[in-house]
Amino acid sequence: MTTASRMTLSLRQRIAAAWQGLTLREHRLLMLGSTSLVVLLCWFWVIDPAIKTRKKMQQQLPELRTQSVQLRALAQEVAALPSAAPVTQSLSREALERSLMDSGLKAEQITLSDGRFMLSFSDVPFSTLTDFLQKAQREQQLVITEATMSARDRIDRVDAKLSLQRPS
């Protein structure tokens, strides 16, 4: 027998001997105290948190229902909107330059080759460039086919070479 099993057996024997030495009234008091302790622990660890969570959810339910109704109404509005007609006009170099100027950018070089615009930028704000690219994608349906960017020493400044075109 190992030392741990001997100690466990010894502890059990001592507890059993102490239990046998108690009177019937003491047995009942210990059982009642143990039962009370188990009930209290179940209350504080299981029942009370569940009750509090249920009350909290009941308080939030009307607000969530209101938000659900609002979302459904917005979804119906979106579904009722006419679909956007695809833009069929061709994008010209002048229109692209105007769009760049509106965004506060100036390209060093703009070339058009096989329906693809090649743009070169030097020392431009990265955030402004990304805003322009999002606007070009959203409004002119241009996608980036190639991009090369290198960071400058200053924060938010980059050199960039981009290739933009409309998807086929």
mmCIF file with all atom_site columns, C-alpha atoms in Angstrom:
data_model
loop_
_atom_site.group_PDB
_atom_site.id
_atom_site.type_symbol
_atom_site.label_atom_id
_atom_site.label_alt_id
_atom_site.label_comp_id
_atom_site.label_asym_id
_atom_site.label_entity_id
_atom_site.label_seq_id
_atom_site.pdbx_PDB_ins_code
_atom_site.Cartn_x
_atom_site.Cartn_y
_atom_site.Cartn_z
_atom_site.occupancy
_atom_site.B_iso_or_equiv
_atom_site.pdbx_formal_charge
_atom_site.auth_seq_id
_atom_site.auth_comp_id
_atom_site.auth_asym_id
_atom_site.auth_atom_id
_atom_site.pdbx_PDB_model_num
ATOM 1   C CA . MET A 1 1   ? 0.000   0.000  0.000   1.00 0.00 ? 1   MET A CA 1
ATOM 2   C CA . THR A 1 2   ? 1.250   3.463  -0.814  1.00 0.00 ? 2   THR A CA 1
ATOM 3   C CA . THR A 1 3   ? 1.593   6.241  1.682   1.00 0.00 ? 3   THR A CA 1
ATOM 4   C CA . ALA A 1 4   ? -1.244  8.264  0.150   1.00 0.00 ? 4   ALA A CA 1
ATOM 5   C CA . SER A 1 5   ? -3.696  5.352  0.291   1.00 0.00 ? 5   SER A CA 1
ATOM 6   C CA . ARG A 1 6   ? -2.711  4.656  3.933   1.00 0.00 ? 6   ARG A CA 1
ATOM 7   C CA . MET A 1 7   ? -3.308  8.297  4.822   1.00 0.00 ? 7   MET A CA 1
ATOM 8   C CA . THR A 1 8   ? -6.694  8.265  3.060   1.00 0.00 ? 8   THR A CA 1
ATOM 9   C CA . LEU A 1 9   ? -7.696  5.066  4.840   1.00 0.00 ? 9   LEU A CA 1
ATOM 10  C CA . SER A 1 10  ? -6.517  6.483  8.138   1.00 0.00 ? 10  SER A CA 1
ATOM 11  C CA . LEU A 1 11  ? -8.490  9.689  7.578   1.00 0.00 ? 11  LEU A CA 1
ATOM 12  C CA . ARG A 1 12  ? -11.623 7.700  6.730   1.00 0.00 ? 12  ARG A CA 1
ATOM 13  C CA . GLN A 1 13  ? -11.224 5.601  9.819   1.00 0.00 ? 13  GLN A CA 1
ATOM 14  C CA . ARG A 1 14  ? -10.840 8.681  12.006  1.00 0.00 ? 14  ARG A CA 1
ATOM 15  C CA . ILE A 1 15  ? -13.941 10.344 10.436  1.00 0.00 ? 15  ILE A CA 1
ATOM 16  C CA . ALA A 1 16  ? -15.971 7.126  10.853  1.00 0.00 ? 16  ALA A CA 1
ATOM 17  C CA . ALA A 1 17  ? -14.848 6.826  14.455  1.00 0.00 ? 17  ALA A CA 1
ATOM 18  C CA . ALA A 1 18  ? -15.750 10.472 15.150  1.00 0.00 ? 18  ALA A CA 1
ATOM 19  C CA . TRP A 1 19  ? -19.172 9.948  13.503  1.00 0.00 ? 19  TRP A CA 1
ATOM 20  C CA . GLN A 1 20  ? -19.834 6.846  15.626  1.00 0.00 ? 20  GLN A CA 1
ATOM 21  C CA . GLY A 1 21  ? -18.960 8.790  18.739  1.00 0.00 ? 21  GLY A CA 1
ATOM 22  C CA . LEU A 1 22  ? -21.712 11.394 18.097  1.00 0.00 ? 22  LEU A CA 1
ATOM 23  C CA . THR A 1 23  ? -25.173 11.196 19.562  1.00 0.00 ? 23  THR A CA 1
ATOM 24  C CA . LEU A 1 24  ? -28.356 10.951 17.486  1.00 0.00 ? 24  LEU A CA 1
ATOM 25  C CA . ARG A 1 25  ? -29.090 14.633 18.066  1.00 0.00 ? 25  ARG A CA 1
ATOM 26  C CA . GLU A 1 26  ? -25.605 15.629 16.865  1.00 0.00 ? 26  GLU A CA 1
ATOM 27  C CA . HIS A 1 27  ? -26.043 13.413 13.768  1.00 0.00 ? 27  HIS A CA 1
ATOM 28  C CA . ARG A 1 28  ? -29.267 15.242 12.936  1.00 0.00 ? 28  ARG A CA 1
ATOM 29  C CA . LEU A 1 29  ? -27.719 18.684 13.522  1.00 0.00 ? 29  LEU A CA 1
ATOM 30  C CA . LEU A 1 30  ? -24.745 17.888 11.264  1.00 0.00 ? 30  LEU A CA 1
ATOM 31  C CA . MET A 1 31  ? -27.047 16.520 8.536   1.00 0.00 ? 31  MET A CA 1
ATOM 32  C CA . LEU A 1 32  ? -29.285 19.605 8.794   1.00 0.00 ? 32  LEU A CA 1
ATOM 33  C CA . GLY A 1 33  ? -26.266 21.944 8.672   1.00 0.00 ? 33  GLY A CA 1
ATOM 34  C CA . SER A 1 34  ? -24.775 20.103 5.687   1.00 0.00 ? 34  SER A CA 1
ATOM 35  C CA . THR A 1 35  ? -28.080 20.189 3.840   1.00 0.00 ? 35  THR A CA 1
ATOM 36  C CA . SER A 1 36  ? -28.471 23.905 4.583   1.00 0.00 ? 36  SER A CA 1
ATOM 37  C CA . LEU A 1 37  ? -24.955 24.573 3.325   1.00 0.00 ? 37  LEU A CA 1
ATOM 38  C CA . VAL A 1 38  ? -25.603 22.672 0.075   1.00 0.00 ? 38  VAL A CA 1
ATOM 39  C CA . VAL A 1 39  ? -28.904 24.546 -0.443  1.00 0.00 ? 39  VAL A CA 1
ATOM 40  C CA . LEU A 1 40  ? -27.208 27.936 0.170   1.00 0.00 ? 40  LEU A CA 1
ATOM 41  C CA . LEU A 1 41  ? -24.364 27.138 -2.222  1.00 0.00 ? 41  LEU A CA 1
ATOM 42  C CA . CYS A 1 42  ? -26.838 26.033 -4.911  1.00 0.00 ? 42  CYS A CA 1
ATOM 43  C CA . TRP A 1 43  ? -28.823 29.224 -4.372  1.00 0.00 ? 43  TRP A CA 1
ATOM 44  C CA . PHE A 1 44  ? -25.839 31.575 -4.666  1.00 0.00 ? 44  PHE A CA 1
ATOM 45  C CA . TRP A 1 45  ? -24.063 29.744 -7.517  1.00 0.00 ? 45  TRP A CA 1
ATOM 46  C CA . VAL A 1 46  ? -26.970 28.478 -9.617  1.00 0.00 ? 46  VAL A CA 1
ATOM 47  C CA . ILE A 1 47  ? -30.423 29.831 -8.842  1.00 0.00 ? 47  ILE A CA 1
ATOM 48  C CA . ASP A 1 48  ? -29.744 33.486 -7.967  1.00 0.00 ? 48  ASP A CA 1
ATOM 49  C CA . PRO A 1 49  ? -27.591 34.217 -11.072 1.00 0.00 ? 49  PRO A CA 1
ATOM 50  C CA . ALA A 1 50  ? -30.235 32.597 -13.276 1.00 0.00 ? 50  ALA A CA 1
ATOM 51  C CA . ILE A 1 51  ? -32.993 34.723 -11.732 1.00 0.00 ? 51  ILE A CA 1
ATOM 52  C CA . LYS A 1 52  ? -30.957 37.920 -12.116 1.00 0.00 ? 52  LYS A CA 1
ATOM 53  C CA . THR A 1 53  ? -30.134 37.100 -15.751 1.00 0.00 ? 53  THR A CA 1
ATOM 54  C CA . ARG A 1 54  ? -33.797 36.384 -16.500 1.00 0.00 ? 54  ARG A CA 1
ATOM 55  C CA . LYS A 1 55  ? -34.883 39.730 -14.990 1.00 0.00 ? 55  LYS A CA 1
ATOM 56  C CA . LYS A 1 56  ? -32.204 41.552 -16.977 1.00 0.00 ? 56  LYS A CA 1
ATOM 57  C CA . MET A 1 57  ? -33.291 39.864 -20.218 1.00 0.00 ? 57  MET A CA 1
ATOM 58  C CA . GLN A 1 58  ? -36.945 40.689 -19.525 1.00 0.00 ? 58  GLN A CA 1
ATOM 59  C CA . GLN A 1 59  ? -35.992 44.361 -19.125 1.00 0.00 ? 59  GLN A CA 1
ATOM 60  C CA . GLN A 1 60  ? -34.044 44.334 -22.418 1.00 0.00 ? 60  GLN A CA 1
ATOM 61  C CA . LEU A 1 61  ? -36.690 42.454 -24.403 1.00 0.00 ? 61  LEU A CA 1
ATOM 62  C CA . PRO A 1 62  ? -38.915 45.466 -25.294 1.00 0.00 ? 62  PRO A CA 1
ATOM 63  C CA . GLU A 1 63  ? -35.918 47.442 -26.565 1.00 0.00 ? 63  GLU A CA 1
ATOM 64  C CA . LEU A 1 64  ? -34.706 44.483 -28.618 1.00 0.00 ? 64  LEU A CA 1
ATOM 65  C CA . ARG A 1 65  ? -38.177 44.027 -30.116 1.00 0.00 ? 65  ARG A CA 1
ATOM 66  C CA . THR A 1 66  ? -38.257 47.714 -31.077 1.00 0.00 ? 66  THR A CA 1
ATOM 67  C CA . GLN A 1 67  ? -34.852 47.394 -32.731 1.00 0.00 ? 67  GLN A CA 1
ATOM 68  C CA . SER A 1 68  ? -36.033 44.288 -34.568 1.00 0.00 ? 68  SER A CA 1
ATOM 69  C CA . VAL A 1 69  ? -39.048 46.146 -35.942 1.00 0.00 ? 69  VAL A CA 1
ATOM 70  C CA . GLN A 1 70  ? -36.824 49.043 -37.043 1.00 0.00 ? 70  GLN A CA 1
ATOM 71  C CA . LEU A 1 71  ? -34.415 46.660 -38.795 1.00 0.00 ? 71  LEU A CA 1
ATOM 72  C CA . ARG A 1 72  ? -37.281 44.957 -40.620 1.00 0.00 ? 72  ARG A CA 1
ATOM 73  C CA . ALA A 1 73  ? -38.614 48.351 -41.745 1.00 0.00 ? 73  ALA A CA 1
ATOM 74  C CA . LEU A 1 74  ? -35.157 49.358 -43.007 1.00 0.00 ? 74  LEU A CA 1
ATOM 75  C CA . ALA A 1 75  ? -34.782 46.042 -44.827 1.00 0.00 ? 75  ALA A CA 1
ATOM 76  C CA . GLN A 1 76  ? -38.130 46.597 -46.541 1.00 0.00 ? 76  GLN A CA 1
ATOM 77  C CA . GLU A 1 77  ? -37.064 50.114 -47.554 1.00 0.00 ? 77  GLU A CA 1
ATOM 78  C CA . VAL A 1 78  ? -33.837 48.778 -49.026 1.00 0.00 ? 78  VAL A CA 1
ATOM 79  C CA . ALA A 1 79  ? -35.715 46.050 -50.881 1.00 0.00 ? 79  ALA A CA 1
ATOM 80  C CA . ALA A 1 80  ? -38.096 48.663 -52.300 1.00 0.00 ? 80  ALA A CA 1
ATOM 81  C CA . LEU A 1 81  ? -35.281 50.861 -53.652 1.00 0.00 ? 81  LEU A CA 1
ATOM 82  C CA . PRO A 1 82  ? -34.721 50.607 -57.386 1.00 0.00 ? 82  PRO A CA 1
ATOM 83  C CA . SER A 1 83  ? -31.583 48.765 -58.337 1.00 0.00 ? 83  SER A CA 1
ATOM 84  C CA . ALA A 1 84  ? -28.760 50.955 -59.513 1.00 0.00 ? 84  ALA A CA 1
ATOM 85  C CA . ALA A 1 85  ? -28.269 50.940 -63.241 1.00 0.00 ? 85  ALA A CA 1
ATOM 86  C CA . PRO A 1 86  ? -24.741 49.973 -64.228 1.00 0.00 ? 86  PRO A CA 1
ATOM 87  C CA . VAL A 1 87  ? -22.601 52.810 -65.453 1.00 0.00 ? 87  VAL A CA 1
ATOM 88  C CA . THR A 1 88  ? -21.779 52.251 -69.081 1.00 0.00 ? 88  THR A CA 1
ATOM 89  C CA . GLN A 1 89  ? -19.915 55.436 -69.829 1.00 0.00 ? 89  GLN A CA 1
ATOM 90  C CA . SER A 1 90  ? -16.242 55.043 -70.486 1.00 0.00 ? 90  SER A CA 1
ATOM 91  C CA . LEU A 1 91  ? -13.861 56.572 -68.030 1.00 0.00 ? 91  LEU A CA 1
ATOM 92  C CA . SER A 1 92  ? -11.624 59.203 -69.515 1.00 0.00 ? 92  SER A CA 1
ATOM 93  C CA . ARG A 1 93  ? -8.262  60.421 -68.369 1.00 0.00 ? 93  ARG A CA 1
ATOM 94  C CA . GLU A 1 94  ? -9.790  63.837 -67.630 1.00 0.00 ? 94  GLU A CA 1
ATOM 95  C CA . ALA A 1 95  ? -12.519 62.311 -65.459 1.00 0.00 ? 95  ALA A CA 1
ATOM 96  C CA . LEU A 1 96  ? -9.900  60.351 -63.512 1.00 0.00 ? 96  LEU A CA 1
ATOM 97  C CA . GLU A 1 97  ? -7.739  63.471 -63.042 1.00 0.00 ? 97  GLU A CA 1
ATOM 98  C CA . ARG A 1 98  ? -10.819 65.409 -61.868 1.00 0.00 ? 98  ARG A CA 1
ATOM 99  C CA . SER A 1 99  ? -11.616 62.647 -59.384 1.00 0.00 ? 99  SER A CA 1
ATOM 100 C CA . LEU A 1 100 ? -8.019  62.732 -58.121 1.00 0.00 ? 100 LEU A CA 1
ATOM 101 C CA . MET A 1 101 ? -8.160  66.517 -57.700 1.00 0.00 ? 101 MET A CA 1
ATOM 102 C CA . ASP A 1 102 ? -11.472 66.239 -55.826 1.00 0.00 ? 102 ASP A CA 1
ATOM 103 C CA . SER A 1 103 ? -9.756  63.853 -53.444 1.00 0.00 ? 103 SER A CA 1
ATOM 104 C CA . GLY A 1 104 ? -6.779  66.164 -53.009 1.00 0.00 ? 104 GLY A CA 1
ATOM 105 C CA . LEU A 1 105 ? -4.306  63.986 -54.911 1.00 0.00 ? 105 LEU A CA 1
ATOM 106 C CA . LYS A 1 106 ? -2.023  64.687 -57.834 1.00 0.00 ? 106 LYS A CA 1
ATOM 107 C CA . ALA A 1 107 ? -0.599  61.761 -59.769 1.00 0.00 ? 107 ALA A CA 1
ATOM 108 C CA . GLU A 1 108 ? 2.936   62.120 -61.105 1.00 0.00 ? 108 GLU A CA 1
ATOM 109 C CA . GLN A 1 109 ? 2.045   59.999 -64.095 1.00 0.00 ? 109 GLN A CA 1
ATOM 110 C CA . ILE A 1 110 ? -1.188  58.665 -65.592 1.00 0.00 ? 110 ILE A CA 1
ATOM 111 C CA . THR A 1 111 ? -1.070  56.293 -68.535 1.00 0.00 ? 111 THR A CA 1
ATOM 112 C CA . LEU A 1 112 ? -3.866  54.405 -70.258 1.00 0.00 ? 112 LEU A CA 1
ATOM 113 C CA . SER A 1 113 ? -3.056  51.012 -71.728 1.00 0.00 ? 113 SER A CA 1
ATOM 114 C CA . ASP A 1 114 ? -5.516  48.293 -72.757 1.00 0.00 ? 114 ASP A CA 1
ATOM 115 C CA . GLY A 1 115 ? -8.350  49.881 -70.761 1.00 0.00 ? 115 GLY A CA 1
ATOM 116 C CA . ARG A 1 116 ? -6.146  49.994 -67.679 1.00 0.00 ? 116 ARG A CA 1
ATOM 117 C CA . PHE A 1 117 ? -4.991  53.174 -65.938 1.00 0.00 ? 117 PHE A CA 1
ATOM 118 C CA . MET A 1 118 ? -1.476  53.178 -64.515 1.00 0.00 ? 118 MET A CA 1
ATOM 119 C CA . LEU A 1 119 ? -1.018  55.795 -61.785 1.00 0.00 ? 119 LEU A CA 1
ATOM 120 C CA . SER A 1 120 ? 2.179   56.828 -60.001 1.00 0.00 ? 120 SER A CA 1
ATOM 121 C CA . PHE A 1 121 ? 2.208   58.832 -56.785 1.00 0.00 ? 121 PHE A CA 1
ATOM 122 C CA . SER A 1 122 ? 5.084   60.180 -54.760 1.00 0.00 ? 122 SER A CA 1
ATOM 123 C CA . ASP A 1 123 ? 4.878   61.204 -51.107 1.00 0.00 ? 123 ASP A CA 1
ATOM 124 C CA . VAL A 1 124 ? 1.050   61.200 -50.787 1.00 0.00 ? 124 VAL A CA 1
ATOM 125 C CA . PRO A 1 125 ? -1.025  60.619 -47.639 1.00 0.00 ? 125 PRO A CA 1
ATOM 126 C CA . PHE A 1 126 ? -1.925  56.955 -47.397 1.00 0.00 ? 126 PHE A CA 1
ATOM 127 C CA . SER A 1 127 ? -5.301  57.704 -45.828 1.00 0.00 ? 127 SER A CA 1
ATOM 128 C CA . THR A 1 128 ? -6.209  60.083 -48.677 1.00 0.00 ? 128 THR A CA 1
ATOM 129 C CA . LEU A 1 129 ? -5.108  57.502 -51.242 1.00 0.00 ? 129 LEU A CA 1
ATOM 130 C CA . THR A 1 130 ? -7.239  54.758 -49.687 1.00 0.00 ? 130 THR A CA 1
ATOM 131 C CA . ASP A 1 131 ? -10.220 57.129 -49.509 1.00 0.00 ? 131 ASP A CA 1
ATOM 132 C CA . PHE A 1 132 ? -9.777  57.890 -53.233 1.00 0.00 ? 132 PHE A CA 1
ATOM 133 C CA . LEU A 1 133 ? -9.560  54.180 -54.062 1.00 0.00 ? 133 LEU A CA 1
ATOM 134 C CA . GLN A 1 134 ? -12.754 53.433 -52.144 1.00 0.00 ? 134 GLN A CA 1
ATOM 135 C CA . LYS A 1 135 ? -14.526 56.302 -53.901 1.00 0.00 ? 135 LYS A CA 1
ATOM 136 C CA . ALA A 1 136 ? -13.244 55.156 -57.314 1.00 0.00 ? 136 ALA A CA 1
ATOM 137 C CA . GLN A 1 137 ? -14.445 51.641 -56.630 1.00 0.00 ? 137 GLN A CA 1
ATOM 138 C CA . ARG A 1 138 ? -17.847 52.795 -55.413 1.00 0.00 ? 138 ARG A CA 1
ATOM 139 C CA . GLU A 1 139 ? -18.572 55.566 -57.926 1.00 0.00 ? 139 GLU A CA 1
ATOM 140 C CA . GLN A 1 140 ? -16.623 54.610 -61.054 1.00 0.00 ? 140 GLN A CA 1
ATOM 141 C CA . GLN A 1 141 ? -16.552 50.818 -60.600 1.00 0.00 ? 141 GLN A CA 1
ATOM 142 C CA . LEU A 1 142 ? -12.754 50.739 -60.819 1.00 0.00 ? 142 LEU A CA 1
ATOM 143 C CA . VAL A 1 143 ? -10.868 47.861 -59.271 1.00 0.00 ? 143 VAL A CA 1
ATOM 144 C CA . ILE A 1 144 ? -7.210  47.641 -58.352 1.00 0.00 ? 144 ILE A CA 1
ATOM 145 C CA . THR A 1 145 ? -5.441  45.046 -60.458 1.00 0.00 ? 145 THR A CA 1
ATOM 146 C CA . GLU A 1 146 ? -1.928  45.825 -59.216 1.00 0.00 ? 146 GLU A CA 1
ATOM 147 C CA . ALA A 1 147 ? -0.604  47.932 -56.375 1.00 0.00 ? 147 ALA A CA 1
ATOM 148 C CA . THR A 1 148 ? 2.882   48.652 -55.116 1.00 0.00 ? 148 THR A CA 1
ATOM 149 C CA . MET A 1 149 ? 3.347   50.909 -52.118 1.00 0.00 ? 149 MET A CA 1
ATOM 150 C CA . SER A 1 150 ? 6.333   51.863 -50.072 1.00 0.00 ? 150 SER A CA 1
ATOM 151 C CA . ALA A 1 151 ? 6.276   53.802 -46.837 1.00 0.00 ? 151 ALA A CA 1
ATOM 152 C CA . ARG A 1 152 ? 8.047   57.101 -46.427 1.00 0.00 ? 152 ARG A CA 1
ATOM 153 C CA . ASP A 1 153 ? 9.882   58.279 -43.308 1.00 0.00 ? 153 ASP A CA 1
ATOM 154 C CA . ARG A 1 154 ? 6.932   60.400 -42.206 1.00 0.00 ? 154 ARG A CA 1
ATOM 155 C CA . ILE A 1 155 ? 3.761   58.883 -40.799 1.00 0.00 ? 155 ILE A CA 1
ATOM 156 C CA . ASP A 1 156 ? 0.891   58.316 -43.277 1.00 0.00 ? 156 ASP A CA 1
ATOM 157 C CA . ARG A 1 157 ? 3.045   59.074 -46.341 1.00 0.00 ? 157 ARG A CA 1
ATOM 158 C CA . VAL A 1 158 ? 3.666   56.605 -49.174 1.00 0.00 ? 158 VAL A CA 1
ATOM 159 C CA . ASP A 1 159 ? 4.929   56.247 -52.734 1.00 0.00 ? 159 ASP A CA 1
ATOM 160 C CA . ALA A 1 160 ? 2.492   54.221 -54.808 1.00 0.00 ? 160 ALA A CA 1
ATOM 161 C CA . LYS A 1 161 ? 2.105   52.680 -58.247 1.00 0.00 ? 161 LYS A CA 1
ATOM 162 C CA . LEU A 1 162 ? -1.420  51.531 -59.029 1.00 0.00 ? 162 LEU A CA 1
ATOM 163 C CA . SER A 1 163 ? -3.146  49.827 -61.895 1.00 0.00 ? 163 SER A CA 1
ATOM 164 C CA . LEU A 1 164 ? -6.924  50.432 -62.098 1.00 0.00 ? 164 LEU A CA 1
ATOM 165 C CA . GLN A 1 165 ? -9.492  49.088 -64.503 1.00 0.00 ? 165 GLN A CA 1
ATOM 166 C CA . ARG A 1 166 ? -13.172 48.337 -64.807 1.00 0.00 ? 166 ARG A CA 1
ATOM 167 C CA . PRO A 1 167 ? -14.092 44.692 -64.434 1.00 0.00 ? 167 PRO A CA 1
ATOM 168 C CA . SER A 1 168 ? -15.181 43.004 -67.648 1.00 0.00 ? 168 SER A CA 1
#
